[in-house]
Short mmCIF file of C-alpha atoms in Angstrom, two decimals:
data_model
loop_
_atom_site.label_atom_id
_atom_site.label_comp_id
_atom_site.label_asym_id
_atom_site.label_seq_id
_atom_site.Cartn_x
_atom_site.Cartn_y
_atom_site.Cartn_z
CA UNK A 229 0.08 0.04 0.08
CA UNK A 230 1.65 3.25 -1.25
CA UNK A 231 2.05 6.05 1.18
CA UNK A 232 2.37 9.98 -0.01
CA UNK A 233 2.45 12.72 2.29
CA UNK A 234 1.04 15.89 1.11
CA UNK A 235 1.78 19.00 2.56
CA UNK A 236 -0.57 22.04 2.10
CA UNK A 237 1.26 25.09 2.18
CA UNK A 238 -1.12 27.95 3.22
CA UNK A 239 -0.34 31.43 2.92
CA UNK A 240 -2.04 34.08 5.03
CA UNK A 241 -1.00 37.07 3.58
CA UNK A 242 -3.72 39.08 3.37
CA UNK A 243 -2.46 42.66 2.31
CA UNK A 244 -5.07 44.20 0.57
CA UNK A 245 -3.92 46.31 -2.18
CA UNK A 246 -6.81 47.84 -3.67
CA UNK A 247 -10.23 49.41 -2.48
CA UNK A 248 -12.91 48.97 -5.12
CA UNK A 249 -15.98 51.20 -5.42
CA UNK A 250 -18.27 48.64 -3.52
CA UNK A 251 -16.38 49.90 -0.37
CA UNK A 252 -16.86 53.63 -0.76
CA UNK A 253 -20.80 52.80 -1.62
CA UNK A 254 -20.89 50.53 1.51
CA UNK A 255 -19.22 53.65 3.36
CA UNK A 256 -22.15 56.01 1.97
CA UNK A 257 -25.00 53.70 2.57
CA UNK A 258 -23.97 53.10 6.03
CA UNK A 259 -23.79 56.79 6.75
CA UNK A 260 -27.11 57.05 5.09
CA UNK A 261 -28.76 54.75 7.35
CA UNK A 262 -27.14 56.47 10.25
CA UNK A 263 -28.52 59.59 9.49
CA UNK A 264 -32.07 58.01 8.71
CA UNK A 265 -32.02 56.06 11.92
CA UNK A 266 -30.71 58.72 13.88
CA UNK A 267 -33.50 61.28 12.42
CA UNK A 268 -36.35 58.49 13.31
CA UNK A 269 -34.65 57.96 16.54
CA UNK A 270 -35.00 61.68 17.53
CA UNK A 271 -38.56 61.83 15.88
CA UNK A 272 -40.15 59.02 17.98
CA UNK A 273 -37.87 59.77 20.74
CA UNK A 274 -36.60 55.45 20.75
CA UNK A 275 -33.41 55.62 22.76
CA UNK A 276 -32.90 51.91 21.01
CA UNK A 277 -32.76 53.42 17.53
CA UNK A 278 -30.05 56.53 18.98
CA UNK A 279 -28.01 54.15 20.53
CA UNK A 280 -28.10 51.67 17.25
CA UNK A 281 -27.27 54.99 15.22
CA UNK A 282 -24.52 55.82 17.39
CA UNK A 283 -23.08 52.13 17.65
CA UNK A 284 -23.65 52.14 13.45
CA UNK A 285 -21.71 55.60 13.37
CA UNK A 286 -18.98 54.36 15.39
CA UNK A 287 -18.72 51.29 12.71
CA UNK A 288 -18.99 54.01 9.95
CA UNK A 289 -15.76 56.10 11.26
CA UNK A 290 -13.91 53.03 11.51
CA UNK A 291 -14.77 52.18 7.74
CA UNK A 292 -13.68 55.64 6.67
CA UNK A 293 -10.60 55.61 8.76
CA UNK A 294 -9.81 52.22 7.05
CA UNK A 295 -10.78 54.01 3.63
CA UNK A 296 -8.01 56.52 4.51
CA UNK A 297 -5.60 54.17 5.71
CA UNK A 298 -5.42 52.32 2.27
CA UNK A 299 -5.55 55.63 0.20
CA UNK A 300 -2.63 56.66 2.29
CA UNK A 301 -0.96 53.40 2.15
CA UNK A 302 -0.41 54.03 -1.66
CA UNK A 303 1.46 57.26 -1.26
CA UNK A 304 5.14 56.44 -2.33
CA UNK A 305 8.46 57.98 -0.63
CA UNK A 306 9.61 61.14 -0.80
CA UNK A 307 12.51 62.99 0.80
CA UNK A 308 11.45 63.34 4.53
CA UNK A 309 9.35 59.92 4.20
CA UNK A 310 11.86 57.66 2.39
CA UNK A 311 9.42 54.35 3.49
CA UNK A 312 6.48 56.35 2.52
CA UNK A 313 3.32 55.68 4.42
CA UNK A 314 3.01 52.17 4.21
CA UNK A 315 2.38 51.45 8.02
CA UNK A 316 -0.62 54.00 7.96
CA UNK A 317 -2.71 50.52 8.39
CA UNK A 318 -1.27 50.18 11.88
CA UNK A 319 -1.77 53.60 12.75
CA UNK A 320 -5.50 53.09 11.41
CA UNK A 321 -5.72 50.22 14.05
CA UNK A 322 -4.45 52.38 16.79
CA UNK A 323 -6.88 55.14 16.25
CA UNK A 324 -9.88 52.48 15.82
CA UNK A 325 -9.08 51.13 19.12
CA UNK A 326 -8.71 54.67 21.23
CA UNK A 327 -12.22 55.33 19.31
CA UNK A 328 -13.19 52.20 20.40
CA UNK A 329 -12.01 52.94 24.46
CA UNK A 330 -13.47 56.03 24.33
CA UNK A 331 -16.88 55.12 23.43
CA UNK A 332 -16.60 52.33 26.13
CA UNK A 333 -15.16 54.69 28.73
CA UNK A 334 -18.02 57.07 27.52
CA UNK A 335 -21.15 54.39 28.15
CA UNK A 336 -19.62 53.10 31.52
CA UNK A 337 -19.68 56.88 32.54
CA UNK A 338 -23.11 56.95 31.77
#
């Protein structure tokens, strides 16, 4: 009986190099949803809609920060920044974490 070893090599490099128009449309639609949800929440004094609008606004801001990071990552190096802005994604993650901590802190404060 033949015995063979088959080794699958999985590469987990998920570097995103292109932001397509669907991502931008998704951000715009989510922002529109936040505005409508906030308006309806104000009109009907619905705290649940207002809190969900706040949650969705945090999601939209995270998506927008990611979009900005994707755009900055494509900037090539200059004299002062020879490597360019390739590590912007790390700073965007840090900013998103700070926003999340601020949000959690304000919820605990309330």
